[in-house]
Amino acid sequence: MSDIEYRPIKKVFVANRGEIAVRVIRSCRELGIETVLAVSTVDRESVPARLADRTVCIGPPTASASYLNMAALITAALGSGCDALHPGYGFLSENPEFAQMCVDNGLTFVGPAPHVVAEAGDKARAREIARAAGIPVLTGSPILTDVEAASRAAAEIGYPVLVKASAGGGGRGMSVVENDDELRARFSAAGSEAQSAFGDGSLFVEKYIRRARHIEVQVLGDRHGGVVQLGERDCTLQRRHQKVVEESPAPGLDEATRSRIRASGLAFAEAIGLDSAGTVEFIYDADTGDYAFLEFNARIQVEHPVTEAVTGVDLVRQQLRSAQGDRLEFGQGDVTTTGHAIEVRITSESPRDGFLPRAGTLVRWRIPDADGIRVDTHAEEGYVVSPYYDSLLAKVVAYGTDRDDAIARMLAALSALDVQGVPTTADFAHFALDHTDFRTGHVSTNWIAETGLPEFLETP
Ligand code: ADP
Ligand code: ADP
Ligand code: MG
């Protein structure tokens, strides 16, 4: 592994938008790296567009014509003299074909090697890697080719089961089925939905955990075989299988389980040969105390700031360093966590309307500024929330000496947030974090749907 090329990055093409574009530009600047930002026609005057050294318009607003247009992005990156490309999260960040195209065109891909991206993007394959590495995996099937095979596999696993798209992401491509009739009714539609949403109709079935917590481990590798884990995040508060609140460390976990989950995360990163930042996701069964591997995300995660807050490590800086061939700046023994951090995703969605994303103009946008508060955002007064993209407006991160302190700071920050023009999830997040169930750590991934939202809707 000593023949790794050291190829310092001078100019990065940022193939994304929104808060993550702002975040990537910040770390590039700190490392003295120039940035060129891809913008669609509606993003020309955006906050990240003003922060970047320059922008290249890559097409009309529709994602398929701009931020998902591989040929346009590569052409723009090469044409503007970039030597590397950062894909952010979402969009093309987990597309192995795109990672390979970057490499083939001489661009350093700021992410894992293309084969790692490919194996991670296939959930069934990732489960096999985890199993082979001795990591607990939920009872489940390989890819299923027909409904009879699915029916046999589900009967063997025992209902309820989850029918999952192997290429799924963003909480989409999953259905809980309670019995054989439901499975048969759902199977073929799930396949066609997965085909049209992810370009791959492969399905498998997996044991469904009713009272689950989502716990994930941040991992980091370099191109010389070095890997470390940076502790776990608890992302249990979710709506539609998508995260709303994340924190680190995970509350109320016994220390033996915490160490085992962290060790499993590290073992997975080693097994897949991780050479960049990634996240190993686990499901924790609150009834049995067991945990199992869910999937691996080969990219920077939305909620990476909570890990940065408790470890002091700048994860985007580490991605850039690993990509240019540097060795990790620290070893496992140097990683320590202090205090507690919580992140709330502020999205332009109305909880009173089933968390439906809403477009509009921010006629008022005042964000909190206080000790221990970090706000990652691309929003500003006058910003037009477009229907074309994700509804994330900002991430508010509160850091405190302990969990209660972090919650108190977050509640104050959420109260100070003043947004007009679109509905946001801030009030609901305030309600949820102030709830006894959250304060005492008694929530599961279904808490919002079953308890939080109904109770919130009853409050005047
Ligand atoms: P995590 O990174 O924690 O796994 P999600 O899966 O909720 O969080 O976030 C990734 C998702 O964010 C993508 O699948 C996509 O739906 C959405 N997304 C894509 N691009 C952006 C963007 N620029 N800003 C915000 N969200 C985006
Ligand atoms: P995605 O790629 O969409 O993020 P994941 O496999 O990570 O897909 O699952 C997203 C969420 O769905 C998890 O955080 C969890 O809340 C729920 N989930 C996934 N698999 C299971 C399962 N087997 N049992 C219970 N909940 C699950
Ligand atoms: Mg996931």
PDB file of C-alpha atoms in Angstrom, residues 111-398:
ATOM      1  CA  GLY A 111     -15.251  10.100  -1.385  1.00  0.00           C
ATOM      2  CA  PRO A 112     -14.468   6.393  -1.270  1.00  0.00           C
ATOM      3  CA  ALA A 113     -12.979   4.427  -4.165  1.00  0.00           C
ATOM      4  CA  PRO A 114     -15.672   3.584  -6.787  1.00  0.00           C
ATOM      5  CA  HIS A 115     -15.787  -0.113  -5.809  1.00  0.00           C
ATOM      6  CA  VAL A 116     -16.559   0.852  -2.192  1.00  0.00           C
ATOM      7  CA  VAL A 117     -19.337   3.189  -3.396  1.00  0.00           C
ATOM      8  CA  ALA A 118     -20.732   0.329  -5.508  1.00  0.00           C
ATOM      9  CA  GLU A 119     -20.729  -2.256  -2.716  1.00  0.00           C
ATOM     10  CA  ALA A 120     -22.233   0.227  -0.246  1.00  0.00           C
ATOM     11  CA  GLY A 121     -25.036   1.216  -2.608  1.00  0.00           C
ATOM     12  CA  ASP A 122     -26.266  -2.364  -2.793  1.00  0.00           C
ATOM     13  CA  LYS A 123     -27.839  -3.066   0.599  1.00  0.00           C
ATOM     14  CA  ALA A 124     -27.975  -6.828   0.031  1.00  0.00           C
ATOM     15  CA  ARG A 125     -24.250  -6.906  -0.805  1.00  0.00           C
ATOM     16  CA  ALA A 126     -23.399  -4.706   2.184  1.00  0.00           C
ATOM     17  CA  ARG A 127     -25.279  -7.143   4.448  1.00  0.00           C
ATOM     18  CA  GLU A 128     -23.080  -9.974   3.132  1.00  0.00           C
ATOM     19  CA  ILE A 129     -19.911  -7.995   3.853  1.00  0.00           C
ATOM     20  CA  ALA A 130     -21.145  -7.310   7.390  1.00  0.00           C
ATOM     21  CA  ARG A 131     -22.056 -10.941   7.989  1.00  0.00           C
ATOM     22  CA  ALA A 132     -18.695 -12.153   6.708  1.00  0.00           C
ATOM     23  CA  ALA A 133     -16.995  -9.698   9.092  1.00  0.00           C
ATOM     24  CA  GLY A 134     -18.842 -11.248  12.046  1.00  0.00           C
ATOM     25  CA  ILE A 135     -21.152  -8.253  12.546  1.00  0.00           C
ATOM     26  CA  PRO A 136     -24.742  -8.958  13.635  1.00  0.00           C
ATOM     27  CA  VAL A 137     -27.121  -8.692  10.677  1.00  0.00           C
ATOM     28  CA  LEU A 138     -30.946  -8.881  10.769  1.00  0.00           C
ATOM     29  CA  THR A 139     -32.471 -12.123   9.564  1.00  0.00           C
ATOM     30  CA  GLY A 140     -33.166 -11.493   5.910  1.00  0.00           C
ATOM     31  CA  SER A 141     -32.976 -12.857   2.401  1.00  0.00           C
ATOM     32  CA  PRO A 142     -30.676 -12.318  -0.568  1.00  0.00           C
ATOM     33  CA  ILE A 143     -32.123 -10.525  -3.623  1.00  0.00           C
ATOM     34  CA  LEU A 144     -35.453 -12.137  -4.535  1.00  0.00           C
ATOM     35  CA  THR A 145     -36.423 -12.785  -8.109  1.00  0.00           C
ATOM     36  CA  ASP A 146     -40.103 -13.666  -7.723  1.00  0.00           C
ATOM     37  CA  VAL A 147     -42.997 -13.429  -5.312  1.00  0.00           C
ATOM     38  CA  GLU A 148     -42.949 -17.172  -4.438  1.00  0.00           C
ATOM     39  CA  ALA A 149     -39.347 -16.901  -3.272  1.00  0.00           C
ATOM     40  CA  ALA A 150     -40.280 -13.780  -1.286  1.00  0.00           C
ATOM     41  CA  SER A 151     -43.206 -15.564   0.320  1.00  0.00           C
ATOM     42  CA  ARG A 152     -41.000 -18.507   1.389  1.00  0.00           C
ATOM     43  CA  ALA A 153     -38.278 -16.195   2.722  1.00  0.00           C
ATOM     44  CA  ALA A 154     -40.752 -14.067   4.695  1.00  0.00           C
ATOM     45  CA  ALA A 155     -42.420 -17.142   6.222  1.00  0.00           C
ATOM     46  CA  GLU A 156     -39.021 -18.364   7.361  1.00  0.00           C
ATOM     47  CA  ILE A 157     -38.054 -14.963   8.853  1.00  0.00           C
ATOM     48  CA  GLY A 158     -41.464 -14.533  10.517  1.00  0.00           C
ATOM     49  CA  TYR A 159     -43.782 -11.524  10.142  1.00  0.00           C
ATOM     50  CA  PRO A 160     -43.697  -8.556  10.241  1.00  0.00           C
ATOM     51  CA  VAL A 161     -41.053  -8.159   7.548  1.00  0.00           C
ATOM     52  CA  LEU A 162     -39.793  -5.203   5.598  1.00  0.00           C
ATOM     53  CA  VAL A 163     -39.700  -5.424   1.798  1.00  0.00           C
ATOM     54  CA  LYS A 164     -36.674  -3.333   0.860  1.00  0.00           C
ATOM     55  CA  ALA A 165     -35.251  -2.008  -2.385  1.00  0.00           C
ATOM     56  CA  SER A 166     -31.577  -2.968  -2.419  1.00  0.00           C
ATOM     57  CA  ALA A 167     -30.730   0.325  -4.144  1.00  0.00           C
ATOM     58  CA  GLY A 168     -33.090   2.403  -1.952  1.00  0.00           C
ATOM     59  CA  GLY A 169     -32.216   5.529  -0.002  1.00  0.00           C
ATOM     60  CA  GLY A 170     -33.631   8.581   1.749  1.00  0.00           C
ATOM     61  CA  GLY A 171     -36.184   6.430   3.588  1.00  0.00           C
ATOM     62  CA  ARG A 172     -37.843   5.458   0.315  1.00  0.00           C
ATOM     63  CA  GLY A 173     -38.284   1.998  -1.139  1.00  0.00           C
ATOM     64  CA  MET A 174     -39.396   0.244   2.061  1.00  0.00           C
ATOM     65  CA  SER A 175     -42.735  -1.340   2.999  1.00  0.00           C
ATOM     66  CA  VAL A 176     -43.694  -3.107   6.207  1.00  0.00           C
ATOM     67  CA  VAL A 177     -45.843  -6.176   5.537  1.00  0.00           C
ATOM     68  CA  GLU A 178     -47.690  -8.034   8.275  1.00  0.00           C
ATOM     69  CA  ASN A 179     -48.641 -11.294   6.534  1.00  0.00           C
ATOM     70  CA  ASP A 180     -48.405 -13.337   3.364  1.00  0.00           C
ATOM     71  CA  ASP A 181     -51.441 -11.669   1.730  1.00  0.00           C
ATOM     72  CA  GLU A 182     -49.934  -8.228   2.218  1.00  0.00           C
ATOM     73  CA  LEU A 183     -46.584  -9.434   0.928  1.00  0.00           C
ATOM     74  CA  ARG A 184     -48.145 -10.838  -2.235  1.00  0.00           C
ATOM     75  CA  ALA A 185     -50.195  -7.679  -2.750  1.00  0.00           C
ATOM     76  CA  ARG A 186     -47.148  -5.432  -2.317  1.00  0.00           C
ATOM     77  CA  PHE A 187     -44.272  -7.294  -3.952  1.00  0.00           C
ATOM     78  CA  SER A 188     -44.591  -6.524  -7.641  1.00  0.00           C
ATOM     79  CA  ALA A 189     -45.536  -2.854  -7.127  1.00  0.00           C
ATOM     80  CA  ALA A 190     -42.519  -2.447  -4.795  1.00  0.00           C
ATOM     81  CA  GLY A 191     -40.290  -3.821  -7.570  1.00  0.00           C
ATOM     82  CA  SER A 192     -41.590  -1.416 -10.205  1.00  0.00           C
ATOM     83  CA  GLU A 193     -41.434   1.534  -7.787  1.00  0.00           C
ATOM     84  CA  ALA A 194     -37.805   0.711  -6.982  1.00  0.00           C
ATOM     85  CA  GLN A 195     -37.034   0.369 -10.688  1.00  0.00           C
ATOM     86  CA  SER A 196     -38.409   3.812 -11.475  1.00  0.00           C
ATOM     87  CA  ALA A 197     -37.062   5.580  -8.358  1.00  0.00           C
ATOM     88  CA  PHE A 198     -33.579   4.042  -8.183  1.00  0.00           C
ATOM     89  CA  GLY A 199     -33.121   2.497 -11.643  1.00  0.00           C
ATOM     90  CA  ASP A 200     -32.862  -0.934 -10.033  1.00  0.00           C
ATOM     91  CA  GLY A 201     -35.852  -3.070  -9.064  1.00  0.00           C
ATOM     92  CA  SER A 202     -33.967  -5.556  -6.836  1.00  0.00           C
ATOM     93  CA  LEU A 203     -35.793  -6.379  -3.606  1.00  0.00           C
ATOM     94  CA  PHE A 204     -35.030  -8.373  -0.485  1.00  0.00           C
ATOM     95  CA  VAL A 205     -36.920  -8.983   2.752  1.00  0.00           C
ATOM     96  CA  GLU A 206     -35.673  -8.349   6.266  1.00  0.00           C
ATOM     97  CA  LYS A 207     -37.032  -8.857   9.788  1.00  0.00           C
ATOM     98  CA  TYR A 208     -38.936  -5.731  10.871  1.00  0.00           C
ATOM     99  CA  ILE A 209     -38.076  -4.413  14.334  1.00  0.00           C
ATOM    100  CA  ARG A 210     -41.125  -2.798  15.935  1.00  0.00           C
ATOM    101  CA  ARG A 211     -39.522  -0.867  18.757  1.00  0.00           C
ATOM    102  CA  ALA A 212     -36.322   0.262  17.096  1.00  0.00           C
ATOM    103  CA  ARG A 213     -33.682   2.885  17.667  1.00  0.00           C
ATOM    104  CA  HIS A 214     -31.395   4.024  14.860  1.00  0.00           C
ATOM    105  CA  ILE A 215     -27.751   4.111  15.957  1.00  0.00           C
ATOM    106  CA  GLU A 216     -24.919   4.735  13.499  1.00  0.00           C
ATOM    107  CA  VAL A 217     -21.146   4.903  13.707  1.00  0.00           C
ATOM    108  CA  GLN A 218     -19.019   7.553  11.989  1.00  0.00           C
ATOM    109  CA  VAL A 219     -15.971   5.992  10.386  1.00  0.00           C
ATOM    110  CA  LEU A 220     -13.033   7.458   8.558  1.00  0.00           C
ATOM    111  CA  GLY A 221     -10.309   5.861   6.468  1.00  0.00           C
ATOM    112  CA  ASP A 222      -7.316   6.878   4.387  1.00  0.00           C
ATOM    113  CA  ARG A 223      -5.824   5.429   1.204  1.00  0.00           C
ATOM    114  CA  HIS A 224      -3.060   3.662   3.155  1.00  0.00           C
ATOM    115  CA  GLY A 225      -5.332   1.256   5.043  1.00  0.00           C
ATOM    116  CA  GLY A 226      -5.803   3.423   8.140  1.00  0.00           C
ATOM    117  CA  VAL A 227      -9.320   3.419   9.678  1.00  0.00           C
ATOM    118  CA  VAL A 228     -10.812   4.909  12.836  1.00  0.00           C
ATOM    119  CA  GLN A 229     -14.291   5.213  14.329  1.00  0.00           C
ATOM    120  CA  LEU A 230     -15.500   8.488  15.820  1.00  0.00           C
ATOM    121  CA  GLY A 231     -18.272   7.223  18.062  1.00  0.00           C
ATOM    122  CA  GLU A 232     -21.958   6.840  17.457  1.00  0.00           C
ATOM    123  CA  ARG A 233     -24.959   9.028  16.700  1.00  0.00           C
ATOM    124  CA  ASP A 234     -28.524   8.289  17.713  1.00  0.00           C
ATOM    125  CA  CYS A 235     -30.966   9.239  14.942  1.00  0.00           C
ATOM    126  CA  THR A 236     -34.102   7.632  16.311  1.00  0.00           C
ATOM    127  CA  LEU A 237     -36.506  10.558  15.886  1.00  0.00           C
ATOM    128  CA  GLN A 238     -37.703  10.063  12.322  1.00  0.00           C
ATOM    129  CA  ARG A 239     -40.657  10.770  10.105  1.00  0.00           C
ATOM    130  CA  ARG A 240     -41.206   8.529   7.056  1.00  0.00           C
ATOM    131  CA  HIS A 241     -37.975   6.635   7.862  1.00  0.00           C
ATOM    132  CA  GLN A 242     -36.096   9.948   7.581  1.00  0.00           C
ATOM    133  CA  LYS A 243     -34.129  11.584  10.368  1.00  0.00           C
ATOM    134  CA  VAL A 244     -35.372  14.719  12.120  1.00  0.00           C
ATOM    135  CA  VAL A 245     -33.136  14.917  15.219  1.00  0.00           C
ATOM    136  CA  GLU A 246     -29.692  13.373  15.754  1.00  0.00           C
ATOM    137  CA  GLU A 247     -27.393  13.339  18.746  1.00  0.00           C
ATOM    138  CA  SER A 248     -24.072  12.045  20.005  1.00  0.00           C
ATOM    139  CA  PRO A 249     -23.394  10.111  22.142  1.00  0.00           C
ATOM    140  CA  ALA A 250     -26.471   7.837  22.081  1.00  0.00           C
ATOM    141  CA  PRO A 251     -28.349   8.263  25.380  1.00  0.00           C
ATOM    142  CA  GLY A 252     -29.019   5.469  27.848  1.00  0.00           C
ATOM    143  CA  LEU A 253     -26.954   2.789  26.137  1.00  0.00           C
ATOM    144  CA  ASP A 254     -25.064   0.447  28.434  1.00  0.00           C
ATOM    145  CA  GLU A 255     -21.325   0.834  27.952  1.00  0.00           C
ATOM    146  CA  ALA A 256     -20.788  -2.751  26.785  1.00  0.00           C
ATOM    147  CA  THR A 257     -23.324  -2.326  23.961  1.00  0.00           C
ATOM    148  CA  ARG A 258     -21.894   1.075  23.049  1.00  0.00           C
ATOM    149  CA  SER A 259     -18.402  -0.411  22.675  1.00  0.00           C
ATOM    150  CA  ARG A 260     -19.692  -3.367  20.669  1.00  0.00           C
ATOM    151  CA  ILE A 261     -21.580  -1.121  18.237  1.00  0.00           C
ATOM    152  CA  ARG A 262     -18.513   1.103  17.784  1.00  0.00           C
ATOM    153  CA  ALA A 263     -16.305  -1.960  17.239  1.00  0.00           C
ATOM    154  CA  SER A 264     -18.781  -3.341  14.667  1.00  0.00           C
ATOM    155  CA  GLY A 265     -18.713  -0.016  12.821  1.00  0.00           C
ATOM    156  CA  LEU A 266     -14.927  -0.118  12.698  1.00  0.00           C
ATOM    157  CA  ALA A 267     -14.921  -3.775  11.610  1.00  0.00           C
ATOM    158  CA  PHE A 268     -17.247  -2.961   8.728  1.00  0.00           C
ATOM    159  CA  ALA A 269     -15.082  -0.049   7.582  1.00  0.00           C
ATOM    160  CA  GLU A 270     -12.047  -2.357   7.612  1.00  0.00           C
ATOM    161  CA  ALA A 271     -13.908  -5.104   5.772  1.00  0.00           C
ATOM    162  CA  ILE A 272     -15.080  -2.858   2.940  1.00  0.00           C
ATOM    163  CA  GLY A 273     -11.674  -1.148   2.709  1.00  0.00           C
ATOM    164  CA  LEU A 274     -12.937   2.329   3.537  1.00  0.00           C
ATOM    165  CA  ASP A 275     -10.621   5.081   2.359  1.00  0.00           C
ATOM    166  CA  SER A 276     -12.764   8.159   3.120  1.00  0.00           C
ATOM    167  CA  ALA A 277     -15.591   9.191   5.460  1.00  0.00           C
ATOM    168  CA  GLY A 278     -18.577   6.883   5.845  1.00  0.00           C
ATOM    169  CA  THR A 279     -21.347   5.874   8.215  1.00  0.00           C
ATOM    170  CA  VAL A 280     -22.288   2.389   9.347  1.00  0.00           C
ATOM    171  CA  GLU A 281     -25.983   2.328  10.279  1.00  0.00           C
ATOM    172  CA  PHE A 282     -27.418  -0.079  12.842  1.00  0.00           C
ATOM    173  CA  ILE A 283     -30.839  -0.811  14.193  1.00  0.00           C
ATOM    174  CA  TYR A 284     -31.108  -1.323  17.952  1.00  0.00           C
ATOM    175  CA  ASP A 285     -33.998  -3.369  19.272  1.00  0.00           C
ATOM    176  CA  ALA A 286     -35.273  -1.625  22.407  1.00  0.00           C
ATOM    177  CA  ASP A 287     -37.122  -4.782  23.512  1.00  0.00           C
ATOM    178  CA  THR A 288     -34.148  -7.155  23.393  1.00  0.00           C
ATOM    179  CA  GLY A 289     -31.133  -4.812  23.579  1.00  0.00           C
ATOM    180  CA  ASP A 290     -29.701  -6.462  20.434  1.00  0.00           C
ATOM    181  CA  TYR A 291     -28.350  -4.478  17.528  1.00  0.00           C
ATOM    182  CA  ALA A 292     -27.837  -5.326  13.875  1.00  0.00           C
ATOM    183  CA  PHE A 293     -26.297  -3.840  10.732  1.00  0.00           C
ATOM    184  CA  LEU A 294     -28.663  -1.881   8.452  1.00  0.00           C
ATOM    185  CA  GLU A 295     -26.615  -0.278   5.712  1.00  0.00           C
ATOM    186  CA  PHE A 296     -23.457   1.647   4.944  1.00  0.00           C
ATOM    187  CA  ASN A 297     -23.445   5.195   3.561  1.00  0.00           C
ATOM    188  CA  ALA A 298     -20.277   5.957   1.609  1.00  0.00           C
ATOM    189  CA  ARG A 299     -20.451   9.749   1.895  1.00  0.00           C
ATOM    190  CA  ILE A 300     -20.617  12.647   4.294  1.00  0.00           C
ATOM    191  CA  GLN A 301     -23.821  12.360   6.298  1.00  0.00           C
ATOM    192  CA  VAL A 302     -26.287  15.207   6.883  1.00  0.00           C
ATOM    193  CA  GLU A 303     -25.814  14.886  10.661  1.00  0.00           C
ATOM    194  CA  HIS A 304     -21.984  14.843  10.656  1.00  0.00           C
ATOM    195  CA  PRO A 305     -21.811  18.090  12.735  1.00  0.00           C
ATOM    196  CA  VAL A 306     -22.838  16.355  15.986  1.00  0.00           C
ATOM    197  CA  THR A 307     -19.784  14.116  15.693  1.00  0.00           C
ATOM    198  CA  GLU A 308     -17.629  17.141  14.906  1.00  0.00           C
ATOM    199  CA  ALA A 309     -18.951  18.860  18.025  1.00  0.00           C
ATOM    200  CA  VAL A 310     -18.105  16.039  20.436  1.00  0.00           C
ATOM    201  CA  THR A 311     -14.807  14.929  18.834  1.00  0.00           C
ATOM    202  CA  GLY A 312     -13.404  18.225  17.529  1.00  0.00           C
ATOM    203  CA  VAL A 313     -12.642  16.555  14.174  1.00  0.00           C
ATOM    204  CA  ASP A 314     -13.523  18.426  10.954  1.00  0.00           C
ATOM    205  CA  LEU A 315     -14.920  15.595   8.828  1.00  0.00           C
ATOM    206  CA  VAL A 316     -14.920  17.440   5.499  1.00  0.00           C
ATOM    207  CA  ARG A 317     -11.276  18.400   6.021  1.00  0.00           C
ATOM    208  CA  GLN A 318     -10.544  14.723   6.661  1.00  0.00           C
ATOM    209  CA  GLN A 319     -12.382  13.708   3.462  1.00  0.00           C
ATOM    210  CA  LEU A 320     -10.273  16.153   1.459  1.00  0.00           C
ATOM    211  CA  ARG A 321      -7.035  15.006   3.096  1.00  0.00           C
ATOM    212  CA  SER A 322      -7.790  11.313   2.540  1.00  0.00           C
ATOM    213  CA  ALA A 323      -8.734  12.013  -1.089  1.00  0.00           C
ATOM    214  CA  GLN A 324      -5.393  13.634  -1.848  1.00  0.00           C
ATOM    215  CA  GLY A 325      -3.532  10.714  -0.339  1.00  0.00           C
ATOM    216  CA  ASP A 326      -2.654  11.985   3.139  1.00  0.00           C
ATOM    217  CA  ARG A 327      -2.526   9.570   6.027  1.00  0.00           C
ATOM    218  CA  LEU A 328      -5.036  10.061   8.865  1.00  0.00           C
ATOM    219  CA  GLU A 329      -3.844  12.836  11.167  1.00  0.00           C
ATOM    220  CA  PHE A 330      -4.638  10.784  14.266  1.00  0.00           C
ATOM    221  CA  GLY A 331      -5.084   7.223  15.422  1.00  0.00           C
ATOM    222  CA  GLN A 332      -7.905   5.524  17.324  1.00  0.00           C
ATOM    223  CA  GLY A 333      -6.227   6.249  20.637  1.00  0.00           C
ATOM    224  CA  ASP A 334      -6.359   9.984  19.949  1.00  0.00           C
ATOM    225  CA  VAL A 335     -10.135  10.023  19.464  1.00  0.00           C
ATOM    226  CA  THR A 336     -11.974  11.209  22.550  1.00  0.00           C
ATOM    227  CA  THR A 337     -15.486  12.544  22.931  1.00  0.00           C
ATOM    228  CA  THR A 338     -16.504  15.314  25.304  1.00  0.00           C
ATOM    229  CA  GLY A 339     -19.937  16.673  26.120  1.00  0.00           C
ATOM    230  CA  HIS A 340     -23.115  16.117  24.172  1.00  0.00           C
ATOM    231  CA  ALA A 341     -24.382  17.444  20.824  1.00  0.00           C
ATOM    232  CA  ILE A 342     -27.847  17.478  19.266  1.00  0.00           C
ATOM    233  CA  GLU A 343     -28.855  18.461  15.746  1.00  0.00           C
ATOM    234  CA  VAL A 344     -32.316  19.472  14.573  1.00  0.00           C
ATOM    235  CA  ARG A 345     -33.087  19.577  10.860  1.00  0.00           C
ATOM    236  CA  ILE A 346     -35.156  22.645  10.031  1.00  0.00           C
ATOM    237  CA  THR A 347     -37.102  21.817   6.883  1.00  0.00           C
ATOM    238  CA  SER A 348     -39.744  23.829   5.040  1.00  0.00           C
ATOM    239  CA  GLU A 349     -42.469  21.367   5.907  1.00  0.00           C
ATOM    240  CA  SER A 350     -45.698  21.623   7.774  1.00  0.00           C
ATOM    241  CA  PRO A 351     -46.091  19.085  10.580  1.00  0.00           C
ATOM    242  CA  ARG A 352     -49.773  20.112  10.571  1.00  0.00           C
ATOM    243  CA  ASP A 353     -49.963  18.807   7.041  1.00  0.00           C
ATOM    244  CA  GLY A 354     -48.215  15.435   7.345  1.00  0.00           C
ATOM    245  CA  PHE A 355     -44.747  17.014   6.942  1.00  0.00           C
ATOM    246  CA  LEU A 356     -45.531  18.011   3.385  1.00  0.00           C
ATOM    247  CA  PRO A 357     -42.667  20.034   1.831  1.00  0.00           C
ATOM    248  CA  ARG A 358     -43.678  23.610   0.928  1.00  0.00           C
ATOM    249  CA  ALA A 359     -42.156  26.114  -1.449  1.00  0.00           C
ATOM    250  CA  GLY A 360     -42.236  29.874  -0.830  1.00  0.00           C
ATOM    251  CA  THR A 361     -40.108  32.929  -0.090  1.00  0.00           C
ATOM    252  CA  LEU A 362     -38.399  33.560   3.238  1.00  0.00           C
ATOM    253  CA  VAL A 363     -39.748  37.002   4.060  1.00  0.00           C
ATOM    254  CA  ARG A 364     -38.110  36.730   7.471  1.00  0.00           C
ATOM    255  CA  TRP A 365     -35.105  34.578   8.421  1.00  0.00           C
ATOM    256  CA  ARG A 366     -33.504  35.180  11.825  1.00  0.00           C
ATOM    257  CA  ILE A 367     -31.290  32.468  13.143  1.00  0.00           C
ATOM    258  CA  PRO A 368     -30.060  31.988  16.702  1.00  0.00           C
ATOM    259  CA  ASP A 369     -26.552  32.987  17.722  1.00  0.00           C
ATOM    260  CA  ALA A 370     -25.508  31.820  21.161  1.00  0.00           C
ATOM    261  CA  ASP A 371     -22.754  29.939  22.971  1.00  0.00           C
ATOM    262  CA  GLY A 372     -22.697  26.308  21.929  1.00  0.00           C
ATOM    263  CA  ILE A 373     -24.938  26.855  18.886  1.00  0.00           C
ATOM    264  CA  ARG A 374     -23.857  26.151  15.298  1.00  0.00           C
ATOM    265  CA  VAL A 375     -26.200  26.747  12.369  1.00  0.00           C
ATOM    266  CA  ASP A 376     -25.352  25.224   8.986  1.00  0.00           C
ATOM    267  CA  THR A 377     -27.511  26.856   6.363  1.00  0.00           C
ATOM    268  CA  HIS A 378     -27.724  28.309   2.874  1.00  0.00           C
ATOM    269  CA  ALA A 379     -30.889  30.263   3.650  1.00  0.00           C
ATOM    270  CA  GLU A 380     -31.206  34.037   4.055  1.00  0.00           C
ATOM    271  CA  GLU A 381     -33.974  36.631   3.970  1.00  0.00           C
ATOM    272  CA  GLY A 382     -35.504  36.713   0.499  1.00  0.00           C
ATOM    273  CA  TYR A 383     -34.385  33.149  -0.297  1.00  0.00           C
ATOM    274  CA  VAL A 384     -36.837  31.354  -2.537  1.00  0.00           C
ATOM    275  CA  VAL A 385     -37.491  27.801  -1.350  1.00  0.00           C
ATOM    276  CA  SER A 386     -37.876  25.980  -4.628  1.00  0.00           C
ATOM    277  CA  PRO A 387     -40.012  22.900  -5.164  1.00  0.00           C
ATOM    278  CA  TYR A 388     -37.199  21.256  -7.124  1.00  0.00           C
ATOM    279  CA  TYR A 389     -34.963  20.297  -4.221  1.00  0.00           C
ATOM    280  CA  ASP A 390     -34.838  18.838  -0.744  1.00  0.00           C
ATOM    281  CA  SER A 391     -36.768  20.789   1.902  1.00  0.00           C
ATOM    282  CA  LEU A 392     -33.794  21.155   4.270  1.00  0.00           C
ATOM    283  CA  LEU A 393     -33.286  24.843   5.202  1.00  0.00           C
ATOM    284  CA  ALA A 394     -30.871  24.641   8.102  1.00  0.00           C
ATOM    285  CA  LYS A 395     -29.338  22.382  10.692  1.00  0.00           C
ATOM    286  CA  VAL A 396     -29.226  23.758  14.207  1.00  0.00           C
ATOM    287  CA  VAL A 397     -26.587  22.051  16.344  1.00  0.00           C
ATOM    288  CA  ALA A 398     -26.436  22.547  20.115  1.00  0.00           C
TER     289      ALA A 398
END
